Amino acid sequence: MTATLIKNARLIDPEADTVTEGGVLIGDGRITAVLSLSEAEDAISRVPQENMIDAGGACLAPGIVDLGVKVCEPGERHKESFKTAGQAAAAGGVTTMVTRPDTDPAIDNPEVLEFIRRRANEVTPVNVRPMAALTKGRQGREMSEIGFLLDAGAVAFTDGDNVVTDTKVLSRAMTYARSLGALVIGHPQDPGLSKGAAATSGKFASLRGLPGVSPMAERMGLDRDIAIVEMTGAKYHADQITTARALPALERAKANGFDVTAGTSMHHMTLNELDVSDYRTFFKVKPPLRAEEDRQAVIDAIRSGLIDTISSMHTPQDEESKRLPFEEAASGAVGLETMLPVLLRLYHSGDLELPTLFRALSLNPAKRLGLDCGRLEKNAPADLILFDPDKPLILDRFKLKSKSKNTPFDGARLQGRILRTLVSGETVYKL
């Protein structure tokens, strides 16, 4: 197979923590060489012109591995299908979608998982790695068929925001998961305290008359999960850490050598509780947006590596479920297509360097799931994105490729555009 050369690129290497000028040689769906500027110039004579991509000084980075995408098949295709989610992912530089099992019905048996995998392979231009439910029906009463689901291709197990309240059921499931080497993903919230909450408790929620939840609910949920990790020895990932109060518990767990990692969402890194001041329901997410001090603490934790991953937590909702009073409206926002330009705000503000950003977006989620993507190195899959971090964009939600348009960034002025997305060396999106 003839090689493809990407030249004149700024190479973002999250593993080496470097930004260098050079190029990448691709063959048979994989990176065959990462080249310096002079090596890329030498390779030009060996590659046909039609197989050459001139990056023109744009950034070349590993494709994003988005851990926690909701695709509403089966059950709610009117909100999002695999076809539209795949198109949105390709346009957003997401080369691997790790899908959540909170569908209708839940992905809690091998038959449903096989349907998901077959459907995704038919219509999706990017890689899809499904998660499965930890308990049957995500009801927290009986663990799912973890072994069979693992054999069928599940990469992790989670009940999402349906927190398992029965600690005996959770401990049994995590013990069994440990025996199989399976990853359990938890949603750190105390379900009693967080029930019915629409905002983070405090002066702002009180002034707006919104039911609030204390940031301690996240800390309490994480403390409980870590205690069960200590008891069972399971591999555990917290899906969203969004408050400063939870960070000391996470730090202690890692210092004690537990197999614990954590993520956060793009929304909790770029928005705060004041953004819901006019009751715009597109800003209603779960957990609710936090105080500015929490947002800054989460950014610091990403920079230091205490929080490992960033995800879009892509949650499509139709107009009807959002056109309600704030307290009654559905939670969630789409993010597949908007994640990188939104997070580049943190690069332009000097809060995060590009290698640090892609460590959390690509390298760490791939490593946690045992995938060989997310790297810019020889023999890694050629799942790559070319982007211009300075290209301006005014976001128009009606131009998004997702079926649902519930983004809080409608009309936002952003900097950063995806120019090209490649999966296994093939272009699946081009601006």
Short mmCIF file of C-alpha atoms in Angstrom, two decimals:
data_model
loop_
_atom_site.label_atom_id
_atom_site.label_comp_id
_atom_site.label_asym_id
_atom_site.label_seq_id
_atom_site.Cartn_x
_atom_site.Cartn_y
_atom_site.Cartn_z
CA MET A 1 0.00 0.00 0.00
CA THR A 2 1.27 3.45 -0.93
CA ALA A 3 2.25 5.61 2.00
CA THR A 4 0.59 8.91 2.88
CA LEU A 5 2.65 11.86 4.09
CA ILE A 6 1.38 14.72 6.24
CA LYS A 7 3.97 17.50 6.06
CA ASN A 8 4.48 21.03 7.44
CA ALA A 9 2.66 20.25 10.68
CA ARG A 10 3.08 21.24 14.32
CA LEU A 11 3.17 17.83 16.00
CA ILE A 12 1.38 17.69 19.37
CA ASP A 13 2.82 14.73 21.30
CA PRO A 14 0.97 14.29 24.63
CA GLU A 15 3.25 11.47 25.78
CA ALA A 16 6.52 13.35 25.21
CA ASP A 17 4.82 16.63 26.25
CA THR A 18 6.23 18.41 23.19
CA VAL A 19 5.21 20.56 20.25
CA THR A 20 7.60 20.18 17.30
CA GLU A 21 7.61 20.89 13.59
CA GLY A 22 7.62 17.95 11.24
CA GLY A 23 5.39 15.37 9.61
CA VAL A 24 3.93 11.89 9.84
CA LEU A 25 4.15 8.98 7.42
CA ILE A 26 1.12 6.68 7.28
CA GLY A 27 0.83 3.19 5.82
CA ASP A 28 -1.71 0.40 6.16
CA GLY A 29 -3.79 2.43 8.60
CA ARG A 30 -0.95 3.07 11.03
CA ILE A 31 1.75 5.62 11.69
CA THR A 32 4.91 4.24 10.11
CA ALA A 33 7.16 7.15 11.10
CA VAL A 34 7.07 10.44 12.98
CA LEU A 35 9.37 12.76 11.08
CA SER A 36 11.34 15.88 11.90
CA LEU A 37 11.07 18.86 9.53
CA SER A 38 14.13 17.79 7.54
CA GLU A 39 13.06 14.12 7.46
CA ALA A 40 9.63 15.13 6.17
CA GLU A 41 11.29 17.16 3.40
CA ASP A 42 13.39 14.12 2.44
CA ALA A 43 10.29 11.90 2.34
CA ILE A 44 8.50 14.13 -0.18
CA SER A 45 10.35 12.57 -3.14
CA ARG A 46 9.21 9.07 -2.11
CA VAL A 47 5.50 9.83 -1.82
CA PRO A 48 3.16 10.47 -4.79
CA GLN A 49 1.72 13.98 -4.90
CA GLU A 50 -1.84 12.70 -4.55
CA ASN A 51 -0.87 10.97 -1.28
CA MET A 52 0.54 14.11 0.27
CA ILE A 53 -1.28 16.34 2.77
CA ASP A 54 0.21 19.78 3.36
CA ALA A 55 -0.79 20.85 6.88
CA GLY A 56 0.31 24.41 6.17
CA GLY A 57 1.58 24.89 9.71
CA ALA A 58 -1.58 23.57 11.37
CA CYS A 59 -1.44 21.33 14.44
CA LEU A 60 -1.44 17.55 14.07
CA ALA A 61 -2.53 15.61 17.15
CA PRO A 62 -3.84 12.16 18.10
CA GLY A 63 -7.58 11.86 17.59
CA ILE A 64 -9.76 12.49 20.64
CA VAL A 65 -10.97 9.48 22.64
CA ASP A 66 -14.26 10.71 24.09
CA LEU A 67 -15.08 8.71 27.20
CA GLY A 68 -18.80 8.93 27.94
CA VAL A 69 -20.82 9.67 24.78
CA LYS A 70 -24.56 9.05 24.79
CA VAL A 71 -25.90 7.80 21.48
CA CYS A 72 -29.64 7.33 21.77
CA GLU A 73 -29.88 3.99 19.94
CA PRO A 74 -31.81 1.95 20.81
CA GLY A 75 -34.90 3.74 22.07
CA GLU A 76 -34.52 7.46 21.31
CA ARG A 77 -33.23 7.82 17.77
CA HIS A 78 -35.08 11.13 17.42
CA LYS A 79 -32.45 12.63 19.76
CA GLU A 80 -29.31 11.10 18.25
CA SER A 81 -28.48 8.17 15.98
CA PHE A 82 -25.16 6.48 15.38
CA LYS A 83 -25.09 8.05 11.92
CA THR A 84 -25.47 11.64 13.17
CA ALA A 85 -23.26 11.07 16.23
CA GLY A 86 -20.55 9.66 13.99
CA GLN A 87 -20.73 12.66 11.66
CA ALA A 88 -20.57 15.05 14.63
CA ALA A 89 -17.62 13.13 16.10
CA ALA A 90 -15.67 13.26 12.82
CA ALA A 91 -16.33 17.01 12.52
CA GLY A 92 -15.18 17.48 16.12
CA GLY A 93 -11.94 15.50 15.87
CA VAL A 94 -13.28 12.60 17.94
CA THR A 95 -11.87 9.45 16.36
CA THR A 96 -13.06 7.07 19.10
CA MET A 97 -16.45 7.35 20.79
CA VAL A 98 -16.77 5.42 24.05
CA THR A 99 -20.53 5.12 24.33
CA ARG A 100 -22.62 5.01 27.50
CA PRO A 101 -25.15 2.26 28.27
CA ASP A 102 -27.94 4.60 29.48
CA THR A 103 -30.14 3.77 26.50
CA ASP A 104 -33.69 2.39 26.36
CA PRO A 105 -33.32 -0.51 26.95
CA ALA A 106 -30.02 -0.34 28.79
CA ILE A 107 -27.03 -2.14 27.30
CA ASP A 108 -27.00 -4.89 29.91
CA ASN A 109 -26.75 -8.10 27.88
CA PRO A 110 -24.58 -9.37 25.01
CA GLU A 111 -27.45 -9.29 22.49
CA VAL A 112 -28.06 -5.55 22.88
CA LEU A 113 -24.30 -4.92 22.87
CA GLU A 114 -23.94 -6.87 19.63
CA PHE A 115 -26.73 -4.78 18.07
CA ILE A 116 -24.90 -1.61 19.11
CA ARG A 117 -21.59 -2.78 17.67
CA ARG A 118 -23.15 -3.92 14.39
CA ARG A 119 -25.17 -0.71 13.98
CA ALA A 120 -22.14 1.46 14.78
CA ASN A 121 -19.92 -0.36 12.27
CA GLU A 122 -22.53 0.07 9.53
CA VAL A 123 -23.01 3.83 9.71
CA THR A 124 -20.28 5.45 11.81
CA PRO A 125 -17.06 6.75 10.22
CA VAL A 126 -15.18 6.75 13.56
CA ASN A 127 -14.31 4.00 16.03
CA VAL A 128 -17.01 3.07 18.56
CA ARG A 129 -16.18 1.31 21.82
CA PRO A 130 -19.32 0.56 23.88
CA MET A 131 -19.59 0.47 27.65
CA ALA A 132 -22.13 -1.83 29.30
CA ALA A 133 -24.36 -1.49 32.34
CA LEU A 134 -22.93 -2.62 35.68
CA THR A 135 -26.33 -3.83 36.91
CA LYS A 136 -29.34 -5.18 35.05
CA GLY A 137 -31.50 -2.39 33.71
CA ARG A 138 -29.19 0.08 35.54
CA GLN A 139 -31.49 -0.50 38.51
CA GLY A 140 -28.80 -1.32 41.07
CA ARG A 141 -30.32 -4.58 42.25
CA GLU A 142 -28.50 -7.35 40.36
CA MET A 143 -25.20 -7.21 38.54
CA SER A 144 -25.19 -7.66 34.78
CA GLU A 145 -23.50 -10.49 32.88
CA ILE A 146 -20.08 -8.83 33.17
CA GLY A 147 -18.08 -11.77 31.82
CA PHE A 148 -20.26 -12.30 28.74
CA LEU A 149 -20.42 -8.56 28.08
CA LEU A 150 -16.65 -8.32 28.33
CA ASP A 151 -16.32 -11.12 25.77
CA ALA A 152 -18.83 -9.31 23.53
CA GLY A 153 -16.64 -6.19 23.46
CA ALA A 154 -17.60 -3.99 26.40
CA VAL A 155 -14.65 -1.77 27.39
CA ALA A 156 -16.01 -0.71 30.80
CA PHE A 157 -19.04 -1.04 33.07
CA THR A 158 -21.18 1.75 34.49
CA ASP A 159 -24.71 2.59 35.53
CA GLY A 160 -24.04 6.24 34.69
CA ASP A 161 -25.94 8.70 36.82
CA ASN A 162 -28.14 5.92 38.23
CA VAL A 163 -25.89 5.56 41.28
CA VAL A 164 -25.95 2.08 42.82
CA THR A 165 -27.20 2.72 46.35
CA ASP A 166 -26.94 -0.87 47.64
CA THR A 167 -23.29 -1.13 48.67
CA LYS A 168 -23.46 -4.93 48.87
CA VAL A 169 -24.55 -5.14 45.23
CA LEU A 170 -21.83 -2.65 44.23
CA SER A 171 -19.12 -4.47 46.17
CA ARG A 172 -20.09 -7.82 44.61
CA ALA A 173 -20.09 -6.33 41.12
CA MET A 174 -16.71 -4.67 41.68
CA THR A 175 -15.24 -7.87 43.14
CA TYR A 176 -16.39 -9.79 40.07
CA ALA A 177 -15.12 -7.04 37.76
CA ARG A 178 -11.73 -7.22 39.47
CA SER A 179 -11.49 -10.97 38.87
CA LEU A 180 -11.96 -10.31 35.15
CA GLY A 181 -9.77 -7.20 34.98
CA ALA A 182 -12.76 -5.08 33.98
CA LEU A 183 -12.93 -1.32 34.52
CA VAL A 184 -15.82 0.07 36.59
CA ILE A 185 -16.87 3.68 35.99
CA GLY A 186 -18.71 5.46 38.78
CA HIS A 187 -20.69 8.69 39.03
CA PRO A 188 -19.56 10.27 42.32
CA GLN A 189 -22.72 11.71 43.82
CA ASP A 190 -24.63 10.96 46.98
CA PRO A 191 -28.03 10.15 45.41
CA GLY A 192 -30.04 11.31 48.43
CA LEU A 193 -28.45 14.76 48.60
CA SER A 194 -28.44 15.30 44.84
CA LYS A 195 -32.02 14.16 44.17
CA GLY A 196 -34.05 16.88 42.47
CA ALA A 197 -31.16 19.36 42.36
CA ALA A 198 -30.97 21.84 39.51
CA ALA A 199 -28.01 23.95 40.69
CA THR A 200 -25.11 23.93 43.13
CA SER A 201 -26.29 25.10 46.54
CA GLY A 202 -25.18 28.55 47.70
CA LYS A 203 -26.09 32.20 47.43
CA PHE A 204 -26.65 32.10 43.66
CA ALA A 205 -29.06 29.12 43.78
CA SER A 206 -30.96 30.75 46.65
CA LEU A 207 -31.31 34.07 44.78
CA ARG A 208 -32.61 32.24 41.72
CA GLY A 209 -34.96 30.02 43.74
CA LEU A 210 -33.40 26.83 42.36
CA PRO A 211 -33.15 23.59 44.37
CA GLY A 212 -29.47 23.04 45.06
CA VAL A 213 -27.07 20.25 45.94
CA SER A 214 -24.02 20.72 48.15
CA PRO A 215 -20.60 20.08 46.57
CA MET A 216 -20.13 17.66 49.47
CA ALA A 217 -22.51 15.24 47.71
CA GLU A 218 -19.75 14.61 45.17
CA ARG A 219 -17.14 14.20 47.89
CA MET A 220 -19.35 11.74 49.80
CA GLY A 221 -20.06 9.69 46.69
CA LEU A 222 -16.37 9.53 45.82
CA ASP A 223 -15.38 8.60 49.38
CA ARG A 224 -17.83 5.70 49.32
CA ASP A 225 -16.64 4.42 45.96
CA ILE A 226 -12.98 4.66 46.98
CA ALA A 227 -13.73 2.69 50.15
CA ILE A 228 -15.24 -0.10 48.03
CA VAL A 229 -12.22 0.05 45.70
CA GLU A 230 -10.00 -0.42 48.75
CA MET A 231 -12.12 -3.38 49.82
CA THR A 232 -12.33 -5.09 46.41
CA GLY A 233 -9.17 -4.00 44.57
CA ALA A 234 -11.20 -3.13 41.48
CA LYS A 235 -10.13 -0.83 38.65
CA TYR A 236 -12.18 2.36 39.03
CA HIS A 237 -12.68 5.57 37.09
CA ALA A 238 -14.79 8.48 38.36
CA ASP A 239 -16.64 9.89 35.35
CA GLN A 240 -16.83 13.53 36.49
CA ILE A 241 -14.98 15.31 39.27
CA THR A 242 -16.27 18.87 39.31
CA THR A 243 -15.62 20.30 42.80
CA ALA A 244 -12.55 21.26 44.80
CA ARG A 245 -13.97 19.36 47.79
CA ALA A 246 -13.54 16.02 46.00
CA LEU A 247 -9.91 16.52 44.97
CA PRO A 248 -8.23 15.66 48.33
CA ALA A 249 -10.03 12.30 48.40
CA LEU A 250 -8.88 11.55 44.87
CA GLU A 251 -5.33 12.55 45.74
CA ARG A 252 -5.30 10.25 48.78
CA ALA A 253 -6.63 7.33 46.76
CA LYS A 254 -3.85 7.70 44.20
CA ALA A 255 -1.21 8.17 46.89
CA ASN A 256 -2.40 4.95 48.54
CA GLY A 257 -1.80 3.05 45.31
CA PHE A 258 -5.42 2.28 44.46
CA ASP A 259 -6.21 1.68 40.79
CA VAL A 260 -8.24 4.89 40.55
CA THR A 261 -8.47 7.52 37.82
CA ALA A 262 -10.88 10.38 37.25
CA GLY A 263 -12.31 12.56 34.53
CA THR A 264 -14.18 15.81 34.16
CA SER A 265 -16.32 17.37 31.46
CA MET A 266 -15.70 20.18 29.01
CA HIS A 267 -18.63 22.11 30.48
CA HIS A 268 -17.31 22.09 34.05
CA MET A 269 -13.96 23.36 32.78
CA THR A 270 -15.33 26.27 30.76
CA LEU A 271 -18.58 27.35 32.46
CA ASN A 272 -19.67 28.16 36.02
CA GLU A 273 -22.90 28.48 37.97
CA LEU A 274 -23.39 32.12 36.99
CA ASP A 275 -23.96 31.08 33.39
CA VAL A 276 -27.47 29.87 34.26
CA SER A 277 -28.45 33.33 35.57
CA ASP A 278 -31.20 33.81 32.98
CA TYR A 279 -32.50 30.23 33.43
CA ARG A 280 -31.25 29.03 30.06
CA THR A 281 -31.88 25.30 30.18
CA PHE A 282 -29.07 24.52 27.71
CA PHE A 283 -26.78 25.25 30.68
CA LYS A 284 -28.46 22.59 32.82
CA VAL A 285 -26.07 19.65 33.06
CA LYS A 286 -25.45 16.86 35.54
CA PRO A 287 -23.81 17.43 37.96
CA PRO A 288 -24.84 21.11 37.91
CA LEU A 289 -22.36 23.83 37.00
CA ARG A 290 -20.16 24.79 39.93
CA ALA A 291 -18.64 27.91 41.44
CA GLU A 292 -15.74 29.64 39.68
CA GLU A 293 -13.36 28.45 42.43
CA ASP A 294 -14.30 24.85 41.61
CA ARG A 295 -13.76 25.42 37.88
CA GLN A 296 -10.28 26.79 38.54
CA ALA A 297 -9.48 23.88 40.88
CA VAL A 298 -10.49 21.36 38.20
CA ILE A 299 -8.27 23.09 35.61
CA ASP A 300 -5.36 22.97 38.08
CA ALA A 301 -6.04 19.24 38.63
CA ILE A 302 -5.94 18.58 34.87
CA ARG A 303 -2.67 20.50 34.62
CA SER A 304 -1.08 18.51 37.46
CA GLY A 305 -2.45 15.17 36.25
CA LEU A 306 -4.61 14.57 39.31
CA ILE A 307 -7.64 14.47 37.02
CA ASP A 308 -6.76 12.23 34.11
CA THR A 309 -9.33 12.71 31.35
CA ILE A 310 -11.65 15.28 29.78
CA SER A 311 -14.81 14.22 27.96
CA SER A 312 -17.73 15.92 26.24
CA MET A 313 -20.34 13.96 28.25
CA HIS A 314 -22.36 14.31 25.03
CA THR A 315 -26.02 14.09 26.10
CA PRO A 316 -28.52 14.95 23.36
CA GLN A 317 -31.93 16.26 24.45
CA ASP A 318 -34.76 17.31 22.15
CA GLU A 319 -36.29 20.78 22.17
CA GLU A 320 -39.39 19.65 24.07
CA SER A 321 -37.40 18.36 27.03
CA LYS A 322 -35.43 21.62 27.23
CA ARG A 323 -38.33 24.05 26.69
CA LEU A 324 -39.48 23.72 30.27
CA PRO A 325 -38.92 25.62 33.52
CA PHE A 326 -35.28 25.21 34.56
CA GLU A 327 -36.09 22.90 37.46
CA GLU A 328 -38.14 20.55 35.25
CA ALA A 329 -35.97 20.60 32.11
CA ALA A 330 -33.83 17.60 31.17
CA SER A 331 -30.12 17.73 31.99
CA GLY A 332 -27.38 17.46 29.42
CA ALA A 333 -25.69 19.14 26.48
CA VAL A 334 -24.20 17.98 23.19
CA GLY A 335 -20.44 18.28 22.89
CA LEU A 336 -18.91 15.98 20.27
CA GLU A 337 -18.50 18.72 17.69
CA THR A 338 -17.87 21.63 20.06
CA MET A 339 -15.44 20.11 22.56
CA LEU A 340 -12.09 21.03 21.01
CA PRO A 341 -12.88 24.65 20.03
CA VAL A 342 -14.43 25.23 23.46
CA LEU A 343 -11.48 23.73 25.34
CA LEU A 344 -9.05 25.75 23.23
CA ARG A 345 -10.31 28.72 25.24
CA LEU A 346 -8.11 27.34 28.02
CA TYR A 347 -5.12 27.22 25.68
CA HIS A 348 -5.64 30.78 24.51
CA SER A 349 -6.05 31.99 28.12
CA GLY A 350 -2.75 30.33 29.10
CA ASP A 351 -4.38 27.85 31.48
CA LEU A 352 -3.38 24.68 29.57
CA GLU A 353 -0.70 23.82 27.02
CA LEU A 354 -1.68 21.80 23.96
CA PRO A 355 0.20 18.61 24.98
CA THR A 356 -1.48 18.76 28.41
CA LEU A 357 -4.87 19.14 26.77
CA PHE A 358 -4.34 16.18 24.47
CA ARG A 359 -2.95 14.08 27.31
CA ALA A 360 -6.40 14.37 28.89
CA LEU A 361 -8.37 14.16 25.63
CA SER A 362 -6.51 11.37 23.83
CA LEU A 363 -3.65 9.63 25.61
CA ASN A 364 -5.07 9.04 29.10
CA PRO A 365 -8.53 7.77 28.09
CA ALA A 366 -6.93 5.39 25.58
CA LYS A 367 -4.47 4.11 28.20
CA ARG A 368 -7.23 3.66 30.79
CA LEU A 369 -9.31 1.57 28.40
CA GLY A 370 -6.33 -0.42 27.13
CA LEU A 371 -6.58 0.98 23.59
CA ASP A 372 -3.51 1.51 21.41
CA CYS A 373 -4.71 4.83 19.98
CA GLY A 374 -4.29 8.32 21.46
CA ARG A 375 -0.57 8.48 20.66
CA LEU A 376 1.63 10.14 18.08
CA GLU A 377 4.24 7.41 17.67
CA LYS A 378 5.36 4.70 15.28
CA ASN A 379 2.94 1.74 14.91
CA ALA A 380 0.07 3.58 16.61
CA PRO A 381 -3.23 3.70 14.66
CA ALA A 382 -3.35 6.63 12.24
CA ASP A 383 -6.30 8.20 14.06
CA LEU A 384 -5.28 11.83 13.72
CA ILE A 385 -6.68 15.35 13.59
CA LEU A 386 -5.41 18.46 11.88
CA PHE A 387 -6.65 21.68 13.44
CA ASP A 388 -5.94 25.39 13.41
CA PRO A 389 -6.08 26.63 17.02
CA ASP A 390 -6.38 30.26 15.91
CA LYS A 391 -9.07 30.05 13.23
CA PRO A 392 -12.13 32.03 14.44
CA LEU A 393 -15.60 30.55 14.72
CA ILE A 394 -19.00 31.85 15.74
CA LEU A 395 -20.89 28.75 16.81
CA ASP A 396 -24.32 28.25 15.27
CA ARG A 397 -26.13 25.36 16.91
CA PHE A 398 -28.33 24.78 13.86
CA LYS A 399 -25.23 23.93 11.82
CA LEU A 400 -24.19 21.15 14.19
CA LYS A 401 -24.35 17.66 12.73
CA SER A 402 -25.98 16.19 15.85
CA LYS A 403 -29.74 15.70 15.64
CA SER A 404 -30.19 17.54 18.93
CA LYS A 405 -28.89 21.09 19.12
CA ASN A 406 -28.75 21.59 22.89
CA THR A 407 -25.40 23.33 23.24
CA PRO A 408 -24.79 26.10 25.77
CA PHE A 409 -22.28 27.66 23.36
CA ASP A 410 -24.75 28.81 20.71
CA GLY A 411 -23.54 32.16 19.40
CA ALA A 412 -20.21 31.92 21.25
CA ARG A 413 -17.09 33.40 19.64
CA LEU A 414 -14.46 30.66 19.62
CA GLN A 415 -10.97 30.11 18.25
CA GLY A 416 -10.09 26.75 16.78
CA ARG A 417 -11.34 24.70 13.82
CA ILE A 418 -10.90 21.06 12.87
CA LEU A 419 -9.44 21.01 9.35
CA ARG A 420 -9.26 17.25 8.80
CA THR A 421 -9.99 14.06 10.72
CA LEU A 422 -8.37 10.74 9.80
CA VAL A 423 -9.36 7.29 11.07
CA SER A 424 -6.94 4.47 10.23
CA GLY A 425 -5.28 6.86 7.79
CA GLU A 426 -8.49 7.58 5.85
CA THR A 427 -10.00 11.07 5.80
CA VAL A 428 -13.47 10.97 7.38
CA TYR A 429 -13.92 14.73 7.65
CA LYS A 430 -12.46 17.72 5.84
CA LEU A 431 -13.39 21.35 6.36
#
